[in-house]
Coordinates of C-alpha atoms and ligand atoms in Angstrom, one line a residue:
M21 CA 0.0 0.0 0.0
R22 CA 1.4 3.4 -1.0
L23 CA 1.0 6.4 1.4
I24 CA 0.3 9.4 -0.7
T25 CA 0.3 13.0 0.7
T26 CA 0.2 15.2 -2.4
V27 CA -2.6 15.9 -4.9
H28 CA -0.1 15.7 -7.7
E29 CA 1.1 12.2 -6.8
M30 CA -2.5 11.0 -6.1
K31 CA -3.6 12.1 -9.5
S32 CA -0.7 10.4 -11.2
V33 CA -1.1 7.1 -9.3
A34 CA -4.9 7.1 -10.1
R35 CA -4.0 7.8 -13.8
E36 CA -1.5 4.8 -13.8
I37 CA -4.2 2.6 -12.4
R38 CA -6.7 3.7 -15.1
A39 CA -4.1 3.3 -17.8
Q40 CA -3.7 -0.4 -16.7
G41 CA -7.4 -0.8 -17.5
K42 CA -8.3 -1.3 -13.8
S43 CA -11.4 0.0 -12.2
L44 CA -10.9 2.2 -9.1
A45 CA -12.9 2.6 -5.9
L46 CA -12.5 5.4 -3.4
V47 CA -13.4 5.3 0.3
P48 CA -13.4 8.8 1.8
T49 CA -12.7 8.9 5.5
M50 CA -11.5 11.3 8.2
G51 CA -9.3 8.5 9.7
A52 CA -9.4 7.1 13.3
L53 CA -10.5 4.1 11.4
H54 CA -12.7 1.4 12.9
E55 CA -14.6 -1.6 11.6
G56 CA -17.2 0.7 9.9
H57 CA -14.5 2.2 7.7
L58 CA -12.9 -1.2 7.1
S59 CA -16.2 -2.6 5.9
L60 CA -16.3 0.2 3.3
A61 CA -12.7 -0.7 2.2
R62 CA -13.7 -4.4 1.9
R63 CA -16.8 -3.4 -0.2
A64 CA -14.5 -1.2 -2.4
R65 CA -12.3 -4.2 -2.9
R66 CA -15.2 -6.3 -4.1
E67 CA -16.5 -3.6 -6.4
C68 CA -13.2 -2.6 -8.1
D69 CA -9.7 -3.8 -9.1
A70 CA -8.0 -1.0 -7.1
V71 CA -8.8 0.8 -3.9
V72 CA -7.9 4.2 -2.6
V73 CA -8.8 5.1 1.0
S74 CA -8.5 8.9 1.7
I75 CA -7.8 10.0 5.3
F76 CA -8.4 13.7 5.7
V77 CA -9.9 15.5 8.7
N78 CA -11.7 18.1 6.6
P79 CA -11.7 21.5 8.4
T80 CA -14.4 23.0 6.2
Q81 CA -17.1 20.6 7.5
F82 CA -16.5 21.5 11.1
G83 CA -18.3 24.6 12.6
T84 CA -16.8 27.0 15.1
G85 CA -16.9 25.4 18.6
E86 CA -17.0 21.9 17.1
D87 CA -14.4 19.2 17.7
F88 CA -12.0 19.8 14.7
T89 CA -8.9 20.3 16.8
R90 CA -9.5 17.4 19.2
Y91 CA -10.8 15.0 16.5
P92 CA -8.9 11.7 16.9
R93 CA -5.9 11.4 14.5
N94 CA -3.7 8.3 14.3
L95 CA -2.3 7.8 10.9
E96 CA 0.1 5.0 11.8
Q97 CA -2.6 2.9 13.4
D98 CA -4.9 3.7 10.4
L99 CA -2.3 2.4 8.0
D100 CA -1.8 -0.8 10.1
L101 CA -5.5 -1.4 9.9
L102 CA -5.6 -1.0 6.1
A103 CA -2.5 -3.0 5.5
P104 CA -4.2 -6.5 5.4
L105 CA -7.1 -5.2 3.2
Q106 CA -5.3 -5.0 -0.1
V107 CA -5.8 -1.3 -0.4
D108 CA -3.6 0.1 -3.1
A109 CA -3.1 3.6 -1.7
A110 CA -3.9 5.6 1.4
F111 CA -4.3 9.3 0.4
A112 CA -3.6 11.4 3.5
P113 CA -3.0 15.0 2.5
G114 CA -2.4 17.9 4.9
A115 CA -5.0 20.7 5.2
T116 CA -3.0 23.2 3.0
E117 CA -2.6 20.6 0.3
I118 CA -6.4 20.4 -0.1
Y119 CA -7.0 24.1 0.8
P120 CA -4.0 26.1 -0.4
Q121 CA -3.9 29.7 0.3
G122 CA -6.5 31.6 -1.7
F123 CA -8.9 28.6 -1.9
D124 CA -12.3 30.3 -2.4
T125 CA -14.8 28.0 -4.1
F126 CA -17.5 26.0 -2.3
I127 CA -20.2 23.6 -3.4
E128 CA -23.6 24.7 -2.0
P129 CA -25.9 21.7 -1.7
G130 CA -29.7 22.2 -2.0
A131 CA -32.7 21.3 0.1
L132 CA -31.4 17.9 1.3
A133 CA -28.8 19.8 3.3
A134 CA -31.3 22.0 5.1
P135 CA -32.9 19.7 7.8
L136 CA -31.4 17.5 10.6
E137 CA -27.6 17.7 10.4
G138 CA -27.7 20.7 8.2
A139 CA -29.9 22.6 10.7
A140 CA -27.7 21.5 13.6
R141 CA -24.4 22.2 11.9
P142 CA -24.7 25.2 9.6
G143 CA -22.2 25.0 6.7
H144 CA -21.4 21.3 7.4
F145 CA -22.7 19.9 4.2
S146 CA -21.2 22.6 2.1
G147 CA -17.8 21.5 3.5
V148 CA -18.6 17.9 3.0
A149 CA -19.8 18.4 -0.6
T150 CA -16.8 20.5 -1.5
V151 CA -14.2 18.1 -0.2
V152 CA -16.0 15.1 -1.7
V153 CA -16.1 16.7 -5.2
K154 CA -12.4 17.6 -4.8
L155 CA -11.5 14.0 -3.9
F156 CA -13.6 12.8 -6.8
N157 CA -11.7 15.1 -9.1
I158 CA -8.3 14.1 -7.7
V159 CA -8.9 10.3 -7.7
R160 CA -11.6 10.1 -10.4
P161 CA -13.0 6.8 -9.0
D162 CA -15.5 4.6 -10.8
V163 CA -17.1 3.7 -7.4
A164 CA -17.2 5.6 -4.1
C165 CA -18.2 3.9 -0.9
F166 CA -20.1 5.7 1.8
G167 CA -21.7 4.5 5.0
Q168 CA -25.4 4.5 5.8
K169 CA -24.2 5.7 9.2
D170 CA -24.2 9.3 7.7
F171 CA -27.5 8.7 5.9
Q172 CA -28.2 12.4 5.1
Q173 CA -24.7 12.7 3.7
A174 CA -25.0 9.6 1.6
L175 CA -28.3 10.9 0.1
L176 CA -26.9 14.3 -0.5
I177 CA -23.7 13.0 -2.3
R178 CA -25.9 10.8 -4.5
H179 CA -28.0 13.9 -5.4
L180 CA -24.9 15.9 -6.0
A181 CA -23.3 13.3 -8.2
R182 CA -26.5 13.2 -10.3
D183 CA -26.9 17.0 -10.4
L184 CA -23.3 17.6 -11.5
N185 CA -23.0 14.7 -13.9
L186 CA -20.2 13.1 -12.0
D187 CA -19.0 9.8 -13.5
V188 CA -19.1 7.9 -10.2
R189 CA -21.3 5.2 -8.9
L190 CA -22.0 5.2 -5.1
A191 CA -22.1 2.1 -3.0
I192 CA -23.9 2.8 0.3
C193 CA -22.8 0.3 3.0
P194 CA -24.7 -0.8 6.2
I195 CA -23.9 0.5 9.6
V196 CA -21.3 -1.6 11.6
R197 CA -22.3 -1.8 15.2
E198 CA -20.6 -2.8 18.5
P199 CA -22.0 -6.1 19.8
D200 CA -24.5 -4.2 22.0
G201 CA -25.7 -2.1 19.1
L202 CA -23.9 1.2 19.4
A203 CA -23.0 2.4 15.9
Q204 CA -19.2 2.4 15.5
S205 CA -17.9 6.0 15.3
S206 CA -14.5 7.7 15.6
R207 CA -16.2 9.9 18.2
N208 CA -17.0 7.0 20.5
A209 CA -13.4 7.4 21.6
Y210 CA -14.5 10.5 23.5
L211 CA -16.9 8.5 25.7
D212 CA -16.0 7.5 29.3
A213 CA -17.5 4.3 30.7
E214 CA -20.7 6.0 31.9
D215 CA -21.2 7.9 28.7
R216 CA -20.5 4.8 26.7
R217 CA -23.3 3.0 28.5
A218 CA -25.7 5.9 28.2
A219 CA -24.9 6.3 24.5
L220 CA -26.9 3.1 23.9
A221 CA -30.0 5.2 24.2
L222 CA -29.6 6.2 20.5
Y223 CA -29.7 2.6 19.3
R224 CA -32.5 1.7 21.8
S225 CA -34.7 4.5 20.5
L226 CA -34.2 3.2 16.9
R227 CA -35.0 -0.3 17.9
R228 CA -38.1 0.9 19.7
A229 CA -39.3 2.5 16.5
Q230 CA -38.9 -0.8 14.6
E231 CA -40.5 -2.8 17.4
L232 CA -43.6 -0.6 17.3
V233 CA -43.8 -0.9 13.5
D234 CA -43.4 -4.7 13.9
A235 CA -46.3 -4.6 16.4
G236 CA -48.5 -2.9 13.8
E237 CA -48.1 0.8 14.7
T238 CA -47.8 3.1 11.8
E239 CA -48.6 6.5 13.3
A240 CA -45.3 8.5 13.2
R241 CA -46.4 10.9 16.0
L242 CA -46.8 8.0 18.4
I243 CA -43.5 6.3 17.3
V244 CA -41.5 9.5 17.7
E245 CA -43.1 10.0 21.1
E246 CA -42.0 6.6 22.2
M247 CA -38.5 7.3 20.8
G248 CA -38.5 10.4 23.0
K249 CA -39.4 8.4 26.1
V250 CA -36.3 6.2 25.5
F251 CA -34.1 9.4 25.6
A252 CA -36.1 10.8 28.6
A253 CA -35.1 7.6 30.6
E254 CA -31.4 8.4 30.1
P255 CA -30.5 11.7 31.7
R256 CA -26.9 11.8 30.5
V257 CA -28.2 11.9 26.9
T258 CA -29.8 15.0 25.4
P259 CA -31.5 14.4 22.0
D260 CA -31.0 16.9 19.3
Y261 CA -33.6 15.3 17.0
A262 CA -35.5 12.0 16.8
V263 CA -37.6 11.7 13.7
V264 CA -39.0 9.3 11.1
V265 CA -38.7 10.7 7.6
E266 CA -39.2 9.6 4.0
P267 CA -35.9 9.4 2.1
A268 CA -36.8 11.6 -0.9
R269 CA -36.8 14.9 0.9
L270 CA -36.1 13.8 4.5
S271 CA -39.4 15.3 5.5
P272 CA -41.2 13.8 8.5
V273 CA -44.0 11.4 7.7
Q274 CA -47.4 10.9 9.2
R275 CA -47.5 7.1 8.4
V276 CA -44.5 5.0 8.8
T277 CA -44.0 2.5 5.9
P278 CA -41.1 0.3 4.8
G279 CA -38.2 2.4 3.5
C280 CA -38.9 5.2 5.9
V281 CA -35.9 6.1 8.1
A282 CA -35.7 6.8 11.8
L283 CA -32.9 9.2 12.5
V284 CA -31.5 10.4 15.8
A285 CA -28.8 12.8 17.0
A286 CA -28.0 13.3 20.6
R287 CA -25.4 14.7 22.9
V288 CA -23.8 12.4 25.4
G289 CA -21.8 14.7 27.7
S290 CA -19.9 16.9 25.3
T291 CA -20.0 14.3 22.5
R292 CA -22.5 14.5 19.7
L293 CA -23.5 11.2 18.1
I294 CA -25.8 10.2 15.3
D295 CA -27.5 7.0 14.2
N296 CA -30.3 5.8 12.0
W297 CA -32.4 2.8 11.2
I298 CA -34.3 2.0 8.0
I299 CA -37.7 0.6 8.8
A300 CA -38.5 -2.7 7.1
P301 CA -40.4 -5.9 7.8
P302 CA -38.6 -8.5 10.0
G303 CA -36.1 -10.6 8.1
T304 CA -35.0 -7.8 5.8
S305 CA -31.2 -7.7 5.5
D306 CA -29.2 -4.5 6.0
D307 CA -28.4 -4.3 2.3
E308 CA -32.1 -4.8 1.4
R309 CA -33.1 -2.0 3.8
I310 CA -30.6 0.4 2.1
Q311 CA -32.0 -0.6 -1.3
L312 CA -35.6 0.0 -0.1
A313 CA -34.7 3.5 1.2
L314 CA -32.8 4.4 -1.9
E315 CA -35.6 3.2 -4.2
R316 CA -37.9 5.5 -2.3
S317 CA -35.5 8.4 -2.5
C318 CA -35.4 8.0 -6.3
S319 CA -39.2 7.8 -6.7
G320 CA -39.6 10.9 -4.6
G321 CA -38.7 13.4 -7.2
L322 CA -34.9 13.4 -7.4
Ligands
AMP430 P1 -15.9 9.5 8.8 O1 -14.5 9.1 8.9 O2 -16.7 9.5 10.0 O3 -16.1 10.8 7.9 O4 -16.7 8.4 7.9 C1 -16.2 8.0 6.7 C2 -17.1 7.0 6.0 O5 -17.3 5.9 6.9 C3 -18.5 7.7 5.8 O6 -19.1 7.3 4.6 C4 -19.3 7.1 7.0 O7 -20.7 7.0 6.8 C5 -18.7 5.7 7.1 N1 -18.9 5.2 8.4 C6 -18.7 5.8 9.6 N2 -19.1 5.0 10.6 C7 -19.6 3.8 10.1 C8 -20.1 2.6 10.6 N3 -20.3 2.4 11.9 N4 -20.5 1.7 9.7 C9 -20.4 1.9 8.4 N5 -19.9 3.0 7.8 C10 -19.5 4.0 8.7

């Protein structure tokens, strides 16, 4: 695996790969890699002949007062984790390599960026969209792998790729969880033992939503109320939002049907965590759930 730190070298390595007639997959990450990221790298490996994993803590997607400076960084450990996965290159540029002095052009995503994470983190999705388009232009991948973990981000990048005629196919991969259900996240490293226990409220609230649907409940108002009760029982956790939406516009629904998505964001101490769950009948696999939600997002006017 090559470690690449400059845009120039990354472009030339990607060009070499393409010249050999190989297909190329990109996995964009902010590092502090965990099994969730590695599952994306494995998917990339299955999708294409060559794989690039980018590791870049993108300053433009952090707001003032957010955790950019303390975000976990451990390049050596990340490279060790990638080593056994047959990744061709790790692209780990510094901030000034991606945003040299005078950088002054940003992508402004539309309505999908307005609610939920967009409302809680002004400017976040503009930073995400900008860095993703830059990475796509540098690497020019055939396939790019994103996690369902950041559901709104995945939808938005899909929309962006379509709107801007980008020649890239997106692969959206299921959420990798700890054995007790907590979604894996680089930010879980911030949690002390008590917060780690309390953080399970996010997953529990999502499970509660699915349980109610399994029992025949379809009224979103009631389901969201029950999700709120799960948070209320955990005083260390302050929910930011707990909603059930349709995936076309991410608008709240009245009736919960398969392919709707329950999304939560909450603060556990000073750590902000997000998670989501695609509602589907029992026995539906994680990949099928993603398919279901994506189909609904297409039929909804994208
Ligand atoms: P990040 O490093 O947090 O920016 O995440 C990089 C990519 O990994 C994004 O596409 C995330 O959605 C994805 N990702 C993060 N956590 C998980 C997880 N637990 N399971 C699957 N994918 C994940």
